[in-house]
Amino acid sequence: MSFAPDKTHFGERAVRLDEKQGLVDEVFHKVADRYDVMNDLMSFGLHRVWKDILVAKVHPSAERPFAHLDVAGGTGDVAFRVARAGGPLTKVIVADINPDMLRVGAERARRRRLDDRVTFVEANAEALPLPDRRFDAYTIAFGIRNVPRIENALAEAYRVLRRGGRFLCLEFSRVDLPVLDRIYDAYSFSAIPAMGKLVAGDGAPYRYLVESIRAFPSPDLFAEMIAAAGFARVDYTRLSGGIVAIHSGWKL
């Protein structure tokens, strides 16, 4: 899907670049309190497995200091996994542009007694208020497709990583199994919005989330974008028949 230079996608709609962030913020404002419940329902719990695989690739040190940045991870799902996988010297910053998601995440961190190792910061992925070469690893799970200027977010990821640091992105992808692709499309566009209306009280945000998956670049194209940002040894791994993919790159 291609647009004029000042346009981007909001689901299947073309919108101005400067409009998209506000529209996305409104979506996550509506779903923040039921976001994790809906993730379980929509993915039949598979999102937990996908995130476990993502964090296994992060592989934080059990003994040495390890600084991790999780972007667009407001509710803390990935951050808590990284903190627990690492040792006591593992520190995680969660950066998210939406204060409602951060509120939910901070509450969950307190309940899990991880608030001393997981910090929540309101920040835009395109302009992180964080120093250069600060982090050993950067993750973004199911968030980069909501960024208006993906190239800017990738440039920021490269900037804040140390030499030898790893970029990891878990994102919905293109189903590559015959028959499953048709079943997945039918489920996505019919069942998920209906489920959102029942559980979260509004189906429209979930229709946007489904449409945004279709508008996201193919795995090969996204890998090229990661390489163009300066990352080396770029690759990706498809999971669950291509429903999601984990993209990887190193700052060497």
PDB file of C-alpha atoms in Angstrom:
ATOM      1  CA  MET A   1       0.000   0.000   0.000  1.00  0.00           C
ATOM      2  CA  SER A   2       1.614   3.282  -1.095  1.00  0.00           C
ATOM      3  CA  PHE A   3       0.667   6.848  -0.197  1.00  0.00           C
ATOM      4  CA  ALA A   4       1.767  10.387  -0.987  1.00  0.00           C
ATOM      5  CA  PRO A   5       4.874  11.527   0.982  1.00  0.00           C
ATOM      6  CA  ASP A   6       2.748  13.363   3.574  1.00  0.00           C
ATOM      7  CA  LYS A   7       0.302  10.465   3.983  1.00  0.00           C
ATOM      8  CA  THR A   8       0.345   7.134   5.789  1.00  0.00           C
ATOM      9  CA  HIS A   9      -2.117   4.407   6.697  1.00  0.00           C
ATOM     10  CA  PHE A  10      -4.526   4.288   9.604  1.00  0.00           C
ATOM     11  CA  GLY A  11      -5.882   0.816   9.075  1.00  0.00           C
ATOM     12  CA  GLU A  12      -7.144   0.875   5.511  1.00  0.00           C
ATOM     13  CA  ARG A  13      -7.550   4.666   5.439  1.00  0.00           C
ATOM     14  CA  ALA A  14      -5.014   7.169   4.183  1.00  0.00           C
ATOM     15  CA  VAL A  15      -4.360   9.920   6.744  1.00  0.00           C
ATOM     16  CA  ARG A  16      -1.873  12.754   7.122  1.00  0.00           C
ATOM     17  CA  LEU A  17       1.343  11.759   8.907  1.00  0.00           C
ATOM     18  CA  ASP A  18       0.685  14.344  11.608  1.00  0.00           C
ATOM     19  CA  GLU A  19      -2.796  12.907  12.212  1.00  0.00           C
ATOM     20  CA  LYS A  20      -1.924   9.246  12.723  1.00  0.00           C
ATOM     21  CA  GLN A  21      -0.389   9.460  16.194  1.00  0.00           C
ATOM     22  CA  GLY A  22      -3.473  11.104  17.642  1.00  0.00           C
ATOM     23  CA  LEU A  23      -5.749   8.523  16.046  1.00  0.00           C
ATOM     24  CA  VAL A  24      -3.612   5.652  17.363  1.00  0.00           C
ATOM     25  CA  ASP A  25      -3.530   7.223  20.842  1.00  0.00           C
ATOM     26  CA  GLU A  26      -7.323   7.299  20.891  1.00  0.00           C
ATOM     27  CA  VAL A  27      -7.466   3.601  19.979  1.00  0.00           C
ATOM     28  CA  PHE A  28      -5.211   2.605  22.871  1.00  0.00           C
ATOM     29  CA  HIS A  29      -6.922   5.002  25.264  1.00  0.00           C
ATOM     30  CA  LYS A  30     -10.121   3.040  24.626  1.00  0.00           C
ATOM     31  CA  VAL A  31      -8.616  -0.426  25.023  1.00  0.00           C
ATOM     32  CA  ALA A  32      -5.919   0.062  27.704  1.00  0.00           C
ATOM     33  CA  ASP A  33      -7.779  -1.480  30.631  1.00  0.00           C
ATOM     34  CA  ARG A  34      -8.802  -4.600  28.689  1.00  0.00           C
ATOM     35  CA  TYR A  35      -5.765  -4.818  26.436  1.00  0.00           C
ATOM     36  CA  ASP A  36      -4.155  -7.897  28.003  1.00  0.00           C
ATOM     37  CA  VAL A  37      -7.453  -9.751  28.362  1.00  0.00           C
ATOM     38  CA  MET A  38      -8.168  -9.142  24.690  1.00  0.00           C
ATOM     39  CA  ASN A  39      -4.673 -10.297  23.720  1.00  0.00           C
ATOM     40  CA  ASP A  40      -5.365 -13.634  25.400  1.00  0.00           C
ATOM     41  CA  LEU A  41      -8.744 -13.986  23.722  1.00  0.00           C
ATOM     42  CA  MET A  42      -7.674 -12.862  20.253  1.00  0.00           C
ATOM     43  CA  SER A  43      -4.583 -15.075  20.110  1.00  0.00           C
ATOM     44  CA  PHE A  44      -5.945 -17.996  22.157  1.00  0.00           C
ATOM     45  CA  GLY A  45      -3.065 -17.303  24.555  1.00  0.00           C
ATOM     46  CA  LEU A  46      -0.413 -17.655  21.840  1.00  0.00           C
ATOM     47  CA  HIS A  47       0.862 -14.108  22.401  1.00  0.00           C
ATOM     48  CA  ARG A  48       2.402 -15.395  25.644  1.00  0.00           C
ATOM     49  CA  VAL A  49       4.397 -18.039  23.746  1.00  0.00           C
ATOM     50  CA  TRP A  50       5.499 -15.510  21.124  1.00  0.00           C
ATOM     51  CA  LYS A  51       6.700 -13.101  23.818  1.00  0.00           C
ATOM     52  CA  ASP A  52       8.554 -15.892  25.615  1.00  0.00           C
ATOM     53  CA  ILE A  53      10.409 -16.681  22.371  1.00  0.00           C
ATOM     54  CA  LEU A  54      11.185 -12.985  21.886  1.00  0.00           C
ATOM     55  CA  VAL A  55      12.644 -12.659  25.389  1.00  0.00           C
ATOM     56  CA  ALA A  56      14.678 -15.849  24.967  1.00  0.00           C
ATOM     57  CA  LYS A  57      16.380 -14.083  22.058  1.00  0.00           C
ATOM     58  CA  VAL A  58      17.084 -11.045  24.270  1.00  0.00           C
ATOM     59  CA  HIS A  59      18.900 -13.366  26.697  1.00  0.00           C
ATOM     60  CA  PRO A  60      19.663 -10.830  29.467  1.00  0.00           C
ATOM     61  CA  SER A  61      22.651 -11.581  31.651  1.00  0.00           C
ATOM     62  CA  ALA A  62      21.997 -13.343  34.950  1.00  0.00           C
ATOM     63  CA  GLU A  63      25.127 -11.850  36.546  1.00  0.00           C
ATOM     64  CA  ARG A  64      26.196  -8.648  34.810  1.00  0.00           C
ATOM     65  CA  PRO A  65      24.370  -5.322  34.436  1.00  0.00           C
ATOM     66  CA  PHE A  66      21.968  -5.409  31.505  1.00  0.00           C
ATOM     67  CA  ALA A  67      20.080  -2.340  30.265  1.00  0.00           C
ATOM     68  CA  HIS A  68      16.989  -3.099  28.226  1.00  0.00           C
ATOM     69  CA  LEU A  69      14.539  -0.833  26.408  1.00  0.00           C
ATOM     70  CA  ASP A  70      11.038  -2.026  25.551  1.00  0.00           C
ATOM     71  CA  VAL A  71       9.225   0.405  23.253  1.00  0.00           C
ATOM     72  CA  ALA A  72       5.430   0.549  22.891  1.00  0.00           C
ATOM     73  CA  GLY A  73       5.254  -1.934  25.758  1.00  0.00           C
ATOM     74  CA  GLY A  74       2.982   0.051  28.048  1.00  0.00           C
ATOM     75  CA  THR A  75       1.343  -2.807  29.945  1.00  0.00           C
ATOM     76  CA  GLY A  76       4.717  -4.362  30.744  1.00  0.00           C
ATOM     77  CA  ASP A  77       4.244  -7.865  29.328  1.00  0.00           C
ATOM     78  CA  VAL A  78       7.649  -8.042  27.641  1.00  0.00           C
ATOM     79  CA  ALA A  79       9.424  -5.915  30.235  1.00  0.00           C
ATOM     80  CA  PHE A  80       8.437  -8.190  33.125  1.00  0.00           C
ATOM     81  CA  ARG A  81       9.667 -11.223  31.211  1.00  0.00           C
ATOM     82  CA  VAL A  82      13.032  -9.575  30.539  1.00  0.00           C
ATOM     83  CA  ALA A  83      13.411  -8.491  34.173  1.00  0.00           C
ATOM     84  CA  ARG A  84      12.688 -12.016  35.412  1.00  0.00           C
ATOM     85  CA  ALA A  85      14.910 -13.668  32.784  1.00  0.00           C
ATOM     86  CA  GLY A  86      17.867 -11.516  33.813  1.00  0.00           C
ATOM     87  CA  GLY A  87      19.600 -11.176  37.139  1.00  0.00           C
ATOM     88  CA  PRO A  88      19.173  -8.494  39.800  1.00  0.00           C
ATOM     89  CA  LEU A  89      21.312  -6.106  37.746  1.00  0.00           C
ATOM     90  CA  THR A  90      18.904  -6.220  34.785  1.00  0.00           C
ATOM     91  CA  LYS A  91      17.059  -2.913  34.462  1.00  0.00           C
ATOM     92  CA  VAL A  92      14.247  -2.286  31.980  1.00  0.00           C
ATOM     93  CA  ILE A  93      12.762   0.957  30.705  1.00  0.00           C
ATOM     94  CA  VAL A  94       9.329   0.763  29.101  1.00  0.00           C
ATOM     95  CA  ALA A  95       8.736   3.630  26.680  1.00  0.00           C
ATOM     96  CA  ASP A  96       5.201   4.211  25.446  1.00  0.00           C
ATOM     97  CA  ILE A  97       3.469   7.275  24.057  1.00  0.00           C
ATOM     98  CA  ASN A  98       0.119   6.431  25.672  1.00  0.00           C
ATOM     99  CA  PRO A  99      -0.296   7.372  29.364  1.00  0.00           C
ATOM    100  CA  ASP A 100      -3.269   5.026  29.799  1.00  0.00           C
ATOM    101  CA  MET A 101      -1.165   2.023  28.788  1.00  0.00           C
ATOM    102  CA  LEU A 102       1.659   3.186  31.068  1.00  0.00           C
ATOM    103  CA  ARG A 103      -0.754   3.512  33.980  1.00  0.00           C
ATOM    104  CA  VAL A 104      -1.855  -0.094  33.522  1.00  0.00           C
ATOM    105  CA  GLY A 105       1.769  -1.243  33.254  1.00  0.00           C
ATOM    106  CA  ALA A 106       2.921   0.630  36.361  1.00  0.00           C
ATOM    107  CA  GLU A 107       0.078  -0.864  38.381  1.00  0.00           C
ATOM    108  CA  ARG A 108       1.006  -4.347  37.190  1.00  0.00           C
ATOM    109  CA  ALA A 109       4.696  -3.747  38.059  1.00  0.00           C
ATOM    110  CA  ARG A 110       3.786  -2.783  41.625  1.00  0.00           C
ATOM    111  CA  ARG A 111       1.634  -5.881  42.042  1.00  0.00           C
ATOM    112  CA  ARG A 112       4.526  -8.041  40.786  1.00  0.00           C
ATOM    113  CA  ARG A 113       7.079  -6.199  42.962  1.00  0.00           C
ATOM    114  CA  LEU A 114       9.098  -5.318  39.892  1.00  0.00           C
ATOM    115  CA  ASP A 115       8.746  -1.552  40.146  1.00  0.00           C
ATOM    116  CA  ASP A 116      12.346  -1.266  41.396  1.00  0.00           C
ATOM    117  CA  ARG A 117      13.674  -2.768  38.141  1.00  0.00           C
ATOM    118  CA  VAL A 118      11.077  -1.756  35.542  1.00  0.00           C
ATOM    119  CA  THR A 119      10.598   1.960  34.871  1.00  0.00           C
ATOM    120  CA  PHE A 120       7.816   3.445  32.745  1.00  0.00           C
ATOM    121  CA  VAL A 121       8.484   6.509  30.596  1.00  0.00           C
ATOM    122  CA  GLU A 122       6.071   8.412  28.369  1.00  0.00           C
ATOM    123  CA  ALA A 123       7.934   8.736  25.084  1.00  0.00           C
ATOM    124  CA  ASN A 124       7.514   8.714  21.324  1.00  0.00           C
ATOM    125  CA  ALA A 125       9.326   5.899  19.483  1.00  0.00           C
ATOM    126  CA  GLU A 126      10.308   8.419  16.801  1.00  0.00           C
ATOM    127  CA  ALA A 127      12.095  10.739  19.257  1.00  0.00           C
ATOM    128  CA  LEU A 128      13.173   8.910  22.403  1.00  0.00           C
ATOM    129  CA  PRO A 129      14.256  11.155  25.322  1.00  0.00           C
ATOM    130  CA  LEU A 130      17.112   8.754  26.057  1.00  0.00           C
ATOM    131  CA  PRO A 131      20.895   9.010  25.603  1.00  0.00           C
ATOM    132  CA  ASP A 132      22.941   7.540  22.773  1.00  0.00           C
ATOM    133  CA  ARG A 133      24.435   4.052  23.162  1.00  0.00           C
ATOM    134  CA  ARG A 134      22.601   3.388  26.420  1.00  0.00           C
ATOM    135  CA  PHE A 135      20.982  -0.060  25.977  1.00  0.00           C
ATOM    136  CA  ASP A 136      22.123  -3.633  25.454  1.00  0.00           C
ATOM    137  CA  ALA A 137      18.872  -4.622  23.743  1.00  0.00           C
ATOM    138  CA  TYR A 138      15.736  -3.000  22.323  1.00  0.00           C
ATOM    139  CA  THR A 139      12.396  -4.729  21.836  1.00  0.00           C
ATOM    140  CA  ILE A 140       9.137  -3.591  20.335  1.00  0.00           C
ATOM    141  CA  ALA A 141       6.225  -6.041  20.323  1.00  0.00           C
ATOM    142  CA  PHE A 142       3.109  -5.381  18.259  1.00  0.00           C
ATOM    143  CA  GLY A 143       3.850  -1.667  18.251  1.00  0.00           C
ATOM    144  CA  ILE A 144       5.924  -0.642  15.260  1.00  0.00           C
ATOM    145  CA  ARG A 145       3.030  -0.894  12.808  1.00  0.00           C
ATOM    146  CA  ASN A 146       1.330   1.898  14.782  1.00  0.00           C
ATOM    147  CA  VAL A 147       4.282   4.283  14.356  1.00  0.00           C
ATOM    148  CA  PRO A 148       3.636   6.962  11.693  1.00  0.00           C
ATOM    149  CA  ARG A 149       7.284   7.148  10.551  1.00  0.00           C
ATOM    150  CA  ILE A 150       8.763   3.672  10.958  1.00  0.00           C
ATOM    151  CA  GLU A 151      12.136   4.774   9.542  1.00  0.00           C
ATOM    152  CA  ASN A 152      12.466   7.345  12.346  1.00  0.00           C
ATOM    153  CA  ALA A 153      11.710   4.719  14.997  1.00  0.00           C
ATOM    154  CA  LEU A 154      14.327   2.375  13.536  1.00  0.00           C
ATOM    155  CA  ALA A 155      16.892   5.196  13.476  1.00  0.00           C
ATOM    156  CA  GLU A 156      16.163   5.891  17.144  1.00  0.00           C
ATOM    157  CA  ALA A 157      16.532   2.203  17.991  1.00  0.00           C
ATOM    158  CA  TYR A 158      19.954   2.220  16.354  1.00  0.00           C
ATOM    159  CA  ARG A 159      20.968   5.421  18.165  1.00  0.00           C
ATOM    160  CA  VAL A 160      20.137   4.254  21.710  1.00  0.00           C
ATOM    161  CA  LEU A 161      21.720   0.794  21.357  1.00  0.00           C
ATOM    162  CA  ARG A 162      25.311   0.143  22.357  1.00  0.00           C
ATOM    163  CA  ARG A 163      27.751  -1.472  19.927  1.00  0.00           C
ATOM    164  CA  GLY A 164      26.908  -5.143  19.997  1.00  0.00           C
ATOM    165  CA  GLY A 165      23.328  -4.355  21.012  1.00  0.00           C
ATOM    166  CA  ARG A 166      20.395  -6.173  19.465  1.00  0.00           C
ATOM    167  CA  PHE A 167      17.154  -4.900  17.957  1.00  0.00           C
ATOM    168  CA  LEU A 168      14.203  -7.296  18.164  1.00  0.00           C
ATOM    169  CA  CYS A 169      10.726  -6.690  16.826  1.00  0.00           C
ATOM    170  CA  LEU A 170       7.750  -9.006  17.298  1.00  0.00           C
ATOM    171  CA  GLU A 171       5.016  -8.068  14.861  1.00  0.00           C
ATOM    172  CA  PHE A 172       2.076  -9.561  13.021  1.00  0.00           C
ATOM    173  CA  SER A 173       3.082 -10.775   9.589  1.00  0.00           C
ATOM    174  CA  ARG A 174       1.708 -12.522   6.492  1.00  0.00           C
ATOM    175  CA  VAL A 175       0.207 -15.993   6.927  1.00  0.00           C
ATOM    176  CA  ASP A 176       2.023 -18.244   4.471  1.00  0.00           C
ATOM    177  CA  LEU A 177       0.025 -21.478   4.725  1.00  0.00           C
ATOM    178  CA  PRO A 178      -2.774 -22.223   2.217  1.00  0.00           C
ATOM    179  CA  VAL A 179      -6.254 -22.437   3.769  1.00  0.00           C
ATOM    180  CA  LEU A 180      -4.961 -21.016   7.080  1.00  0.00           C
ATOM    181  CA  ASP A 181      -4.668 -17.603   5.426  1.00  0.00           C
ATOM    182  CA  ARG A 182      -8.374 -17.590   4.521  1.00  0.00           C
ATOM    183  CA  ILE A 183      -9.437 -18.841   7.940  1.00  0.00           C
ATOM    184  CA  TYR A 184      -7.228 -16.213   9.594  1.00  0.00           C
ATOM    185  CA  ASP A 185      -8.687 -13.395   7.468  1.00  0.00           C
ATOM    186  CA  ALA A 186     -12.245 -14.449   8.246  1.00  0.00           C
ATOM    187  CA  TYR A 187     -11.487 -14.697  11.957  1.00  0.00           C
ATOM    188  CA  SER A 188      -9.642 -11.356  12.027  1.00  0.00           C
ATOM    189  CA  PHE A 189     -12.262  -9.241  10.297  1.00  0.00           C
ATOM    190  CA  SER A 190     -15.368 -10.868  11.783  1.00  0.00           C
ATOM    191  CA  ALA A 191     -14.616 -12.406  15.160  1.00  0.00           C
ATOM    192  CA  ILE A 192     -12.058  -9.985  16.598  1.00  0.00           C
ATOM    193  CA  PRO A 193     -14.119  -6.752  16.269  1.00  0.00           C
ATOM    194  CA  ALA A 194     -17.165  -8.587  17.643  1.00  0.00           C
ATOM    195  CA  MET A 195     -15.076  -9.876  20.540  1.00  0.00           C
ATOM    196  CA  GLY A 196     -13.776  -6.365  21.193  1.00  0.00           C
ATOM    197  CA  LYS A 197     -17.298  -4.977  21.352  1.00  0.00           C
ATOM    198  CA  LEU A 198     -18.341  -7.687  23.809  1.00  0.00           C
ATOM    199  CA  VAL A 199     -15.303  -7.576  26.106  1.00  0.00           C
ATOM    200  CA  ALA A 200     -14.006  -4.015  25.773  1.00  0.00           C
ATOM    201  CA  GLY A 201     -17.271  -2.307  24.849  1.00  0.00           C
ATOM    202  CA  ASP A 202     -16.106  -1.079  21.439  1.00  0.00           C
ATOM    203  CA  GLY A 203     -15.301  -3.091  18.320  1.00  0.00           C
ATOM    204  CA  ALA A 204     -13.942  -0.192  16.239  1.00  0.00           C
ATOM    205  CA  PRO A 205     -10.447  -0.106  17.807  1.00  0.00           C
ATOM    206  CA  TYR A 206     -10.028  -3.786  17.114  1.00  0.00           C
ATOM    207  CA  ARG A 207     -11.062  -3.391  13.503  1.00  0.00           C
ATOM    208  CA  TYR A 208      -8.313  -0.773  13.204  1.00  0.00           C
ATOM    209  CA  LEU A 209      -5.793  -3.180  14.766  1.00  0.00           C
ATOM    210  CA  VAL A 210      -6.717  -5.868  12.237  1.00  0.00           C
ATOM    211  CA  GLU A 211      -6.550  -3.437   9.318  1.00  0.00           C
ATOM    212  CA  SER A 212      -3.165  -2.138  10.500  1.00  0.00           C
ATOM    213  CA  ILE A 213      -1.754  -5.657  10.239  1.00  0.00           C
ATOM    214  CA  ARG A 214      -2.727  -5.798   6.564  1.00  0.00           C
ATOM    215  CA  ALA A 215      -1.120  -2.420   5.894  1.00  0.00           C
ATOM    216  CA  PHE A 216       2.230  -3.333   7.482  1.00  0.00           C
ATOM    217  CA  PRO A 217       5.157  -4.085   5.118  1.00  0.00           C
ATOM    218  CA  SER A 218       5.926  -7.681   4.156  1.00  0.00           C
ATOM    219  CA  PRO A 219       8.651  -9.428   6.207  1.00  0.00           C
ATOM    220  CA  ASP A 220      11.197  -9.034   3.399  1.00  0.00           C
ATOM    221  CA  LEU A 221      10.467  -5.335   2.972  1.00  0.00           C
ATOM    222  CA  PHE A 222      10.585  -4.677   6.702  1.00  0.00           C
ATOM    223  CA  ALA A 223      13.930  -6.510   6.902  1.00  0.00           C
ATOM    224  CA  GLU A 224      15.236  -4.146   4.214  1.00  0.00           C
ATOM    225  CA  MET A 225      14.066  -1.171   6.287  1.00  0.00           C
ATOM    226  CA  ILE A 226      15.908  -2.503   9.349  1.00  0.00           C
ATOM    227  CA  ALA A 227      19.097  -2.936   7.302  1.00  0.00           C
ATOM    228  CA  ALA A 228      18.706   0.576   5.854  1.00  0.00           C
ATOM    229  CA  ALA A 229      18.709   1.945   9.427  1.00  0.00           C
ATOM    230  CA  GLY A 230      22.240   0.578   9.844  1.00  0.00           C
ATOM    231  CA  PHE A 231      21.640  -2.801  11.466  1.00  0.00           C
ATOM    232  CA  ALA A 232      23.711  -5.827  10.459  1.00  0.00           C
ATOM    233  CA  ARG A 233      22.946  -9.560  10.355  1.00  0.00           C
ATOM    234  CA  VAL A 234      19.275  -8.757   9.795  1.00  0.00           C
ATOM    235  CA  ASP A 235      16.913 -11.704   9.678  1.00  0.00           C
ATOM    236  CA  TYR A 236      13.448 -12.794  10.705  1.00  0.00           C
ATOM    237  CA  THR A 237      11.714 -15.912  11.968  1.00  0.00           C
ATOM    238  CA  ARG A 238       8.093 -16.692  11.173  1.00  0.00           C
ATOM    239  CA  LEU A 239       6.002 -18.240  13.935  1.00  0.00           C
ATOM    240  CA  SER A 240       2.615 -19.980  13.906  1.00  0.00           C
ATOM    241  CA  GLY A 241       2.358 -20.308  10.147  1.00  0.00           C
ATOM    242  CA  GLY A 242       3.425 -16.711   9.560  1.00  0.00           C
ATOM    243  CA  ILE A 243       0.826 -15.071  11.822  1.00  0.00           C
ATOM    244  CA  VAL A 244       3.729 -13.260  13.494  1.00  0.00           C
ATOM    245  CA  ALA A 245       7.431 -12.797  12.834  1.00  0.00           C
ATOM    246  CA  ILE A 246      10.375 -11.870  15.029  1.00  0.00           C
ATOM    247  CA  HIS A 247      12.747  -9.515  13.232  1.00  0.00           C
ATOM    248  CA  SER A 248      16.328  -9.156  14.422  1.00  0.00           C
ATOM    249  CA  GLY A 249      19.263  -6.851  13.740  1.00  0.00           C
ATOM    250  CA  TRP A 250      22.561  -6.059  15.461  1.00  0.00           C
ATOM    251  CA  LYS A 251      24.382  -2.769  15.943  1.00  0.00           C
ATOM    252  CA  LEU A 252      27.928  -3.797  15.053  1.00  0.00           C
TER     253      LEU A 252
END
